[in-house]
């Protein structure tokens, strides 16, 4: 029996995980709390921990997991910026779900964009109140506009395909441009200067943190629409607010926020939000915030559960070997699949 401490459990997690793993060789200990230095004790007695985007798997937590004899951190996400993979080296395996539904995220980015540009959220509220006025609801055609896509991996590519369907001109920036993809790659500066819409689909790394800050915003077109369904830390939220107040940024669609960890995923209505910046952003008429919801489709939840359970089994049945293991050692965190020696263990 593999005992798994399942942190940050939400109501929507349990059915899929119970379906794929709960009745078999895996026993989940479902915990509502997030994993951090204060809660790591709850994992004692387990063989693995299963975590999501706002659990904090830092060096101190990893040290404790190692001390408890826990051999595996199984991420229920693709992104792994919340795990200190350097510290994990030689102590604990780290596996993730590389792709569960890139469509879910790309489609959510489009949903935010359409909602914002065509003012659907405002129209919905108005007509519910029998207010049928169109004043202030003018949008713009997507057709013929230039969309700049930062990060052309799984999600970015699907986003690009959808944008092409609208008749948009697509330009992109990626550290590793995809050869023969037919995508027009440009420098980041050129993308910032030419785009009517900018959508972020790259991971959060030391290099990409605050890539959208004051100086990047200065280079953008007036009225630009920014979409972020990737990670909050890609945007300097203070600079974003300044750009909005200065009327430089036309609209912002945010599914993620740098300081989301203690705010998102919970019902905080009736409470005073202890985050002035987020409160101000939400109060802006041209900002839409969703609460890290882009992944949330039936298909994605099933794929997350199926892959995570397979990752856990693979690690315990194959002496730590798992295709979806992240490895710091070789410097190609996700690309060291066949080199057993180059894995964390
Ligand atoms: P992916 O790994 O397939 O693609 C990422 C792309 O970013 C790659 O082409 C890579 O070369 C590029 N890249 C890496 N460093 C870069 C840099 N410094 N500058 C520009 N491009 C760079 O990842 P995928 O599946 O497309 O996911 C993208 C991001 O979406 C994830 O990192 C994650 O943070 C976020 N995400 C958000 C979700 C949500 O619910 N809001 C759900 C799933 C993922």
Coordinates of C-alpha atoms and ligand atoms in Angstrom, one line a residue:
X1 CA 0.0 0.0 0.0
X2 CA 1.4 3.4 -1.0
X3 CA 0.2 6.1 1.5
X4 CA -0.1 9.5 0.0
X5 CA -0.6 12.8 1.9
X6 CA -2.8 14.8 -0.5
X7 CA -2.4 18.5 0.3
X8 CA -4.6 21.4 -0.6
X9 CA -7.6 19.1 -1.4
X10 CA -10.5 20.8 -3.1
X11 CA -14.0 19.3 -3.5
X12 CA -13.4 18.9 -7.2
X13 CA -10.2 16.8 -6.6
X14 CA -11.6 13.9 -4.8
X15 CA -13.9 12.2 -7.3
X16 CA -11.3 11.9 -10.0
X17 CA -8.5 10.8 -7.6
X18 CA -10.8 8.3 -5.9
X19 CA -11.8 6.9 -9.3
X20 CA -8.2 6.4 -10.5
X21 CA -6.4 5.4 -7.3
X22 CA -8.4 5.4 -4.2
X23 CA -9.7 1.9 -4.3
X24 CA -6.5 0.2 -5.1
X25 CA -2.9 0.0 -4.0
X26 CA -2.8 3.7 -3.2
X27 CA -4.4 5.3 -0.1
X28 CA -4.8 9.0 -0.1
X29 CA -4.9 11.1 3.1
X30 CA -6.9 14.0 1.9
X31 CA -5.9 17.2 3.7
X32 CA -7.4 20.7 3.1
X33 CA -4.3 22.6 4.3
X34 CA -1.5 23.6 2.0
X35 CA 1.9 22.0 2.4
X36 CA 4.5 24.3 4.0
X37 CA 7.0 24.2 6.9
X38 CA 4.2 24.4 9.4
X39 CA 2.1 21.6 8.0
X40 CA 4.7 19.2 6.7
X41 CA 4.3 17.2 9.9
X42 CA 0.9 16.0 8.6
X43 CA 2.8 13.9 6.0
X44 CA 4.6 11.8 8.6
X45 CA 3.9 8.1 8.1
X46 CA 3.2 8.5 4.4
X47 CA 5.3 7.4 1.4
X48 CA 4.6 10.3 -0.9
X49 CA 3.0 13.8 -0.9
X50 CA 0.8 15.0 -3.6
X51 CA 0.8 18.8 -4.1
X52 CA -0.7 21.6 -6.2
X53 CA 0.5 25.0 -7.4
X54 CA 0.3 26.9 -4.1
X55 CA 1.9 24.3 -1.9
X56 CA 5.4 25.4 -0.9
X57 CA 7.9 22.6 -1.4
X58 CA 11.0 24.6 -0.3
X59 CA 14.3 23.3 1.0
X60 CA 13.1 23.2 4.6
X61 CA 10.0 21.1 3.6
X62 CA 12.1 18.8 1.5
X63 CA 14.5 18.3 4.4
X64 CA 11.6 17.2 6.6
X65 CA 10.1 15.0 3.9
X66 CA 13.5 13.3 3.6
X67 CA 13.7 12.9 7.4
X68 CA 10.2 11.2 7.4
X69 CA 11.4 8.8 4.7
X70 CA 9.1 10.2 2.1
X71 CA 10.4 9.4 -1.3
X72 CA 8.2 11.3 -3.7
X73 CA 6.6 14.7 -4.4
X74 CA 3.9 14.2 -7.0
X75 CA 2.8 17.5 -8.5
X76 CA -0.8 17.7 -9.8
X77 CA 0.3 20.5 -12.1
X78 CA 2.6 21.1 -15.0
X79 CA 4.4 24.1 -13.5
X80 CA 6.9 23.4 -10.7
X81 CA 8.1 26.8 -9.7
X82 CA 6.9 26.1 -6.2
X83 CA 9.3 23.2 -5.8
X84 CA 13.0 23.7 -4.9
X85 CA 14.4 21.1 -7.4
X86 CA 17.9 21.9 -6.3
X87 CA 17.1 21.0 -2.8
X88 CA 15.3 17.8 -4.0
X89 CA 18.4 16.5 -5.7
X90 CA 19.4 13.3 -4.0
X91 CA 16.6 13.4 -1.5
X92 CA 13.2 13.0 -3.1
X93 CA 11.9 12.3 -6.5
X94 CA 9.7 15.1 -8.0
X95 CA 7.2 14.2 -10.7
X96 CA 4.7 16.4 -12.5
X97 CA 1.9 16.2 -15.0
X98 CA 3.5 17.7 -18.2
X99 CA 0.2 18.0 -20.1
X100 CA -3.3 17.3 -18.9
X101 CA -5.3 19.6 -21.1
X102 CA -3.4 22.4 -22.8
X103 CA -6.8 23.0 -24.5
X104 CA -8.4 23.9 -21.2
X105 CA -5.8 26.7 -20.5
X106 CA -5.7 28.0 -24.1
X107 CA -9.5 28.1 -24.3
X108 CA -9.7 29.9 -21.0
X109 CA -7.2 32.5 -22.2
X110 CA -9.5 33.1 -25.2
X111 CA -12.6 33.2 -23.0
X112 CA -11.0 35.9 -20.9
X113 CA -9.9 37.8 -23.9
X114 CA -13.4 37.7 -25.6
X115 CA -15.1 38.6 -22.4
X116 CA -12.9 41.6 -21.8
X117 CA -12.7 43.0 -25.4
X118 CA -16.5 42.5 -26.1
X119 CA -17.5 43.5 -22.5
X120 CA -19.6 40.4 -22.0
X121 CA -19.2 40.6 -18.2
X122 CA -20.7 44.1 -18.2
X123 CA -23.5 43.2 -20.6
X124 CA -24.4 40.1 -18.5
X125 CA -24.7 42.3 -15.3
X126 CA -26.7 44.9 -17.2
X127 CA -29.3 42.7 -18.8
X128 CA -29.9 40.9 -15.5
X129 CA -31.0 44.3 -14.2
X130 CA -33.1 45.0 -17.4
X131 CA -30.5 47.6 -18.4
X132 CA -30.3 47.2 -22.2
X133 CA -28.1 50.2 -22.8
X134 CA -25.1 49.6 -25.0
X135 CA -23.2 52.7 -23.9
X136 CA -19.6 51.9 -22.9
X137 CA -19.7 48.4 -24.4
X138 CA -17.8 49.1 -27.6
X139 CA -15.2 46.5 -28.3
X140 CA -12.9 45.8 -31.2
X141 CA -12.6 43.1 -34.0
X142 CA -10.0 40.4 -33.4
X143 CA -9.8 40.0 -37.1
X144 CA -6.7 41.7 -38.5
X145 CA -5.2 42.5 -35.0
X146 CA -1.7 41.4 -34.1
X147 CA -1.4 39.0 -31.1
X148 CA 2.0 38.4 -29.5
X149 CA 2.4 35.1 -27.9
X150 CA 5.2 34.6 -25.3
X151 CA 6.0 30.9 -25.0
X152 CA 5.0 28.6 -27.9
X153 CA 4.9 25.3 -26.0
X154 CA 1.8 23.1 -25.8
X155 CA -0.6 25.8 -24.6
X156 CA 0.9 28.7 -26.6
X157 CA 0.6 26.7 -29.8
X158 CA -3.1 25.9 -29.3
X159 CA -3.7 29.5 -28.4
X160 CA -2.1 30.5 -31.6
X161 CA -4.3 28.1 -33.6
X162 CA -7.4 29.6 -32.1
X163 CA -6.2 33.1 -32.8
X164 CA -5.5 32.2 -36.4
X165 CA -9.1 31.1 -36.6
X166 CA -10.2 34.6 -35.7
X167 CA -8.0 36.0 -38.6
X168 CA -5.5 37.5 -36.2
X169 CA -1.8 38.0 -37.2
X170 CA 0.3 36.0 -34.8
X171 CA 3.9 36.9 -33.8
X172 CA 5.7 35.0 -31.0
X173 CA 8.7 35.1 -28.8
X174 CA 10.3 31.9 -27.3
X175 CA 13.7 31.2 -25.9
X176 CA 13.6 27.9 -27.9
X177 CA 11.7 28.7 -31.1
X178 CA 10.0 25.7 -32.7
X179 CA 11.6 24.9 -36.0
X180 CA 9.3 24.4 -39.0
X181 CA 6.3 25.5 -37.0
X182 CA 5.3 28.3 -39.4
X183 CA 5.3 30.7 -36.5
X184 CA 6.8 34.1 -37.1
X185 CA 9.3 34.5 -34.2
X186 CA 10.4 38.0 -33.3
X187 CA 12.5 39.5 -30.5
X188 CA 10.7 40.2 -27.2
X189 CA 11.1 44.0 -27.8
X190 CA 9.5 43.7 -31.3
X191 CA 6.7 41.6 -29.9
X192 CA 6.0 44.2 -27.2
X193 CA 6.0 47.1 -29.7
X194 CA 3.8 45.4 -32.4
X195 CA 1.1 43.5 -30.5
X196 CA -2.5 44.6 -29.9
X197 CA -2.9 41.6 -27.6
X198 CA -0.1 39.9 -25.6
X199 CA -0.7 36.5 -24.1
X200 CA 1.8 34.8 -21.7
X201 CA 2.4 31.1 -22.0
X202 CA 6.0 30.6 -20.8
X203 CA 7.0 29.1 -17.4
X204 CA 8.0 31.2 -14.4
X205 CA 11.8 31.0 -13.9
X206 CA 14.4 33.4 -12.5
X207 CA 14.7 34.7 -16.1
X208 CA 11.0 35.3 -16.7
X209 CA 10.0 36.7 -13.3
X210 CA 8.6 40.2 -13.9
X211 CA 9.3 40.0 -17.7
X212 CA 6.3 42.2 -18.0
X213 CA 7.4 45.2 -15.8
X214 CA 7.7 48.9 -16.2
X215 CA 10.2 49.0 -19.0
X216 CA 8.3 46.3 -21.0
X217 CA 5.1 48.1 -20.6
X218 CA 6.7 51.3 -21.9
X219 CA 7.5 49.5 -25.1
X220 CA 3.9 48.4 -25.7
X221 CA 1.3 50.0 -27.9
X222 CA -1.2 52.2 -26.1
X223 CA -4.4 50.2 -25.5
X224 CA -2.7 46.8 -25.5
X225 CA -4.6 43.9 -23.9
X226 CA -2.5 41.6 -21.7
X227 CA -3.6 38.1 -20.9
X228 CA -1.9 36.0 -18.3
X229 CA -2.9 32.4 -17.7
X230 CA 0.6 31.2 -17.0
X231 CA 2.0 32.3 -13.6
X232 CA 1.4 35.5 -11.7
X233 CA 5.1 36.2 -11.2
X234 CA 5.6 36.8 -14.9
X235 CA 4.0 40.2 -14.4
X236 CA 5.1 43.0 -12.0
X237 CA 1.5 43.7 -10.8
X238 CA 2.5 47.2 -9.5
X239 CA 3.8 48.2 -12.9
X240 CA 0.7 46.7 -14.5
X241 CA -1.6 48.8 -12.2
X242 CA 0.5 51.9 -13.1
X243 CA 0.1 51.1 -16.8
X244 CA -3.6 50.8 -16.4
X245 CA -3.9 54.0 -14.4
X246 CA -1.8 55.8 -17.0
X247 CA -4.3 54.5 -19.7
X248 CA -1.4 52.8 -21.5
X249 CA -2.8 49.3 -21.0
X250 CA -6.3 48.9 -22.5
X251 CA -7.2 45.8 -20.5
X252 CA -5.7 43.0 -18.4
X253 CA -7.1 39.5 -18.2
X254 CA -5.5 37.6 -15.2
X255 CA -6.0 34.0 -14.2
X256 CA -2.9 34.2 -12.0
X257 CA -1.5 36.7 -9.6
X258 CA 2.0 36.7 -8.0
X259 CA 0.6 36.7 -4.4
X260 CA -2.3 34.4 -5.1
X261 CA -1.1 31.6 -2.8
X262 CA -3.1 32.7 0.3
X263 CA -6.1 34.2 -1.6
X264 CA -7.1 32.2 -4.7
X265 CA -9.2 29.0 -4.6
X266 CA -11.0 30.1 -1.4
X267 CA -14.3 31.9 -0.8
X268 CA -13.2 35.2 0.7
X269 CA -16.5 37.1 0.2
X270 CA -17.5 38.9 3.4
X271 CA -13.8 39.4 4.3
X272 CA -11.6 42.4 3.8
X273 CA -9.0 41.5 1.3
X274 CA -5.5 42.0 2.8
X275 CA -4.0 42.8 -0.6
X276 CA -4.3 46.4 -1.7
X277 CA -2.8 45.8 -5.0
X278 CA -5.1 43.0 -6.0
X279 CA -8.1 44.9 -4.6
X280 CA -7.2 47.9 -6.8
X281 CA -6.6 45.7 -9.9
X282 CA -10.0 44.0 -9.4
X283 CA -11.7 47.5 -9.0
X284 CA -10.5 48.6 -12.4
X285 CA -13.2 48.5 -15.1
X286 CA -10.8 47.0 -17.6
X287 CA -9.4 44.2 -15.5
X288 CA -10.9 40.7 -15.3
X289 CA -9.5 38.3 -12.7
X290 CA -10.3 34.6 -12.5
X291 CA -8.9 32.5 -9.6
X292 CA -6.4 30.2 -11.3
X293 CA -9.3 28.5 -13.1
X294 CA -7.8 28.0 -16.5
X295 CA -7.1 24.3 -16.0
X296 CA -10.5 23.5 -14.5
X297 CA -12.3 21.2 -17.0
X298 CA -13.6 17.7 -16.6
X299 CA -11.1 16.4 -19.1
X300 CA -8.2 18.1 -17.3
X301 CA -9.2 16.8 -13.9
X302 CA -9.4 13.3 -15.2
X303 CA -6.1 13.5 -16.9
X304 CA -4.4 15.0 -13.8
X305 CA -5.7 12.2 -11.6
X306 CA -4.9 9.5 -14.1
X307 CA -1.3 10.7 -14.8
X308 CA -0.6 11.5 -11.1
X309 CA -1.7 8.0 -10.0
X310 CA 0.4 6.5 -12.9
X311 CA 3.4 8.7 -11.8
X312 CA 3.1 7.5 -8.2
X313 CA 2.8 3.8 -9.2
X314 CA 5.7 4.1 -11.6
X315 CA 8.0 5.6 -9.0
X316 CA 7.3 3.0 -6.4
X317 CA 7.2 0.0 -8.8
X318 CA 10.3 1.0 -10.9
X319 CA 12.6 1.9 -8.1
X320 CA 12.1 5.7 -8.6
X321 CA 12.0 5.6 -12.4
X322 CA 9.3 7.7 -13.9
X323 CA 9.0 9.4 -17.3
X324 CA 7.5 12.5 -15.7
X325 CA 10.3 13.0 -13.2
X326 CA 11.8 16.4 -13.0
X327 CA 15.6 16.5 -12.7
X328 CA 17.8 19.4 -11.9
X329 CA 21.1 17.5 -12.3
X330 CA 21.4 17.5 -16.1
X331 CA 20.2 21.1 -16.4
X332 CA 17.3 19.9 -18.7
X333 CA 14.7 19.6 -16.1
X334 CA 12.1 17.9 -18.3
X335 CA 14.4 16.4 -20.9
X336 CA 16.6 13.8 -19.3
X337 CA 14.1 11.0 -19.6
X338 CA 16.4 8.1 -20.7
X339 CA 19.4 8.8 -18.7
X340 CA 18.9 7.0 -15.4
X341 CA 22.2 8.3 -14.0
X342 CA 21.1 11.9 -14.7
X343 CA 18.0 11.7 -12.7
X344 CA 17.7 13.1 -9.2
X345 CA 18.6 9.7 -7.8
Ligands
LIG1 P1 5.5 24.1 -22.3 O1 6.7 23.7 -21.5 O2 4.9 23.2 -23.3 O3 5.8 25.5 -23.0 C1 6.5 26.5 -22.4 C2 7.2 27.3 -23.5 O4 7.9 28.4 -22.9 C3 8.3 26.5 -24.2 O5 8.2 26.6 -25.6 C4 9.6 27.1 -23.7 O6 10.6 27.1 -24.7 C5 9.1 28.6 -23.5 N1 10.1 29.3 -22.6 C6 10.8 28.9 -21.6 N2 11.5 29.9 -21.1 C7 11.2 31.0 -21.8 C8 11.6 32.3 -21.7 N3 12.5 32.7 -20.8 N4 11.1 33.2 -22.6 C9 10.2 32.8 -23.5 N5 9.8 31.5 -23.6 C10 10.3 30.6 -22.8 O7 4.4 24.5 -21.2 P2 2.8 24.6 -21.3 O8 2.2 23.3 -21.0 O9 2.5 25.3 -22.6 O10 2.5 25.6 -20.1 C11 2.9 27.0 -20.1 C12 2.7 27.5 -18.7 O11 1.3 27.6 -18.4 C13 3.2 26.6 -17.6 O12 4.5 26.9 -17.3 C14 2.3 27.0 -16.4 O13 3.0 28.0 -15.6 C15 1.1 27.6 -17.0 N6 -0.1 26.8 -16.7 C16 -1.2 27.5 -16.1 C17 -2.4 26.8 -15.8 C18 -3.5 27.5 -15.3 O14 -4.5 26.9 -14.8 N7 -3.6 28.8 -15.3 C19 -2.5 25.4 -16.0 C20 -1.3 24.8 -16.7 C21 -0.2 25.5 -17.0

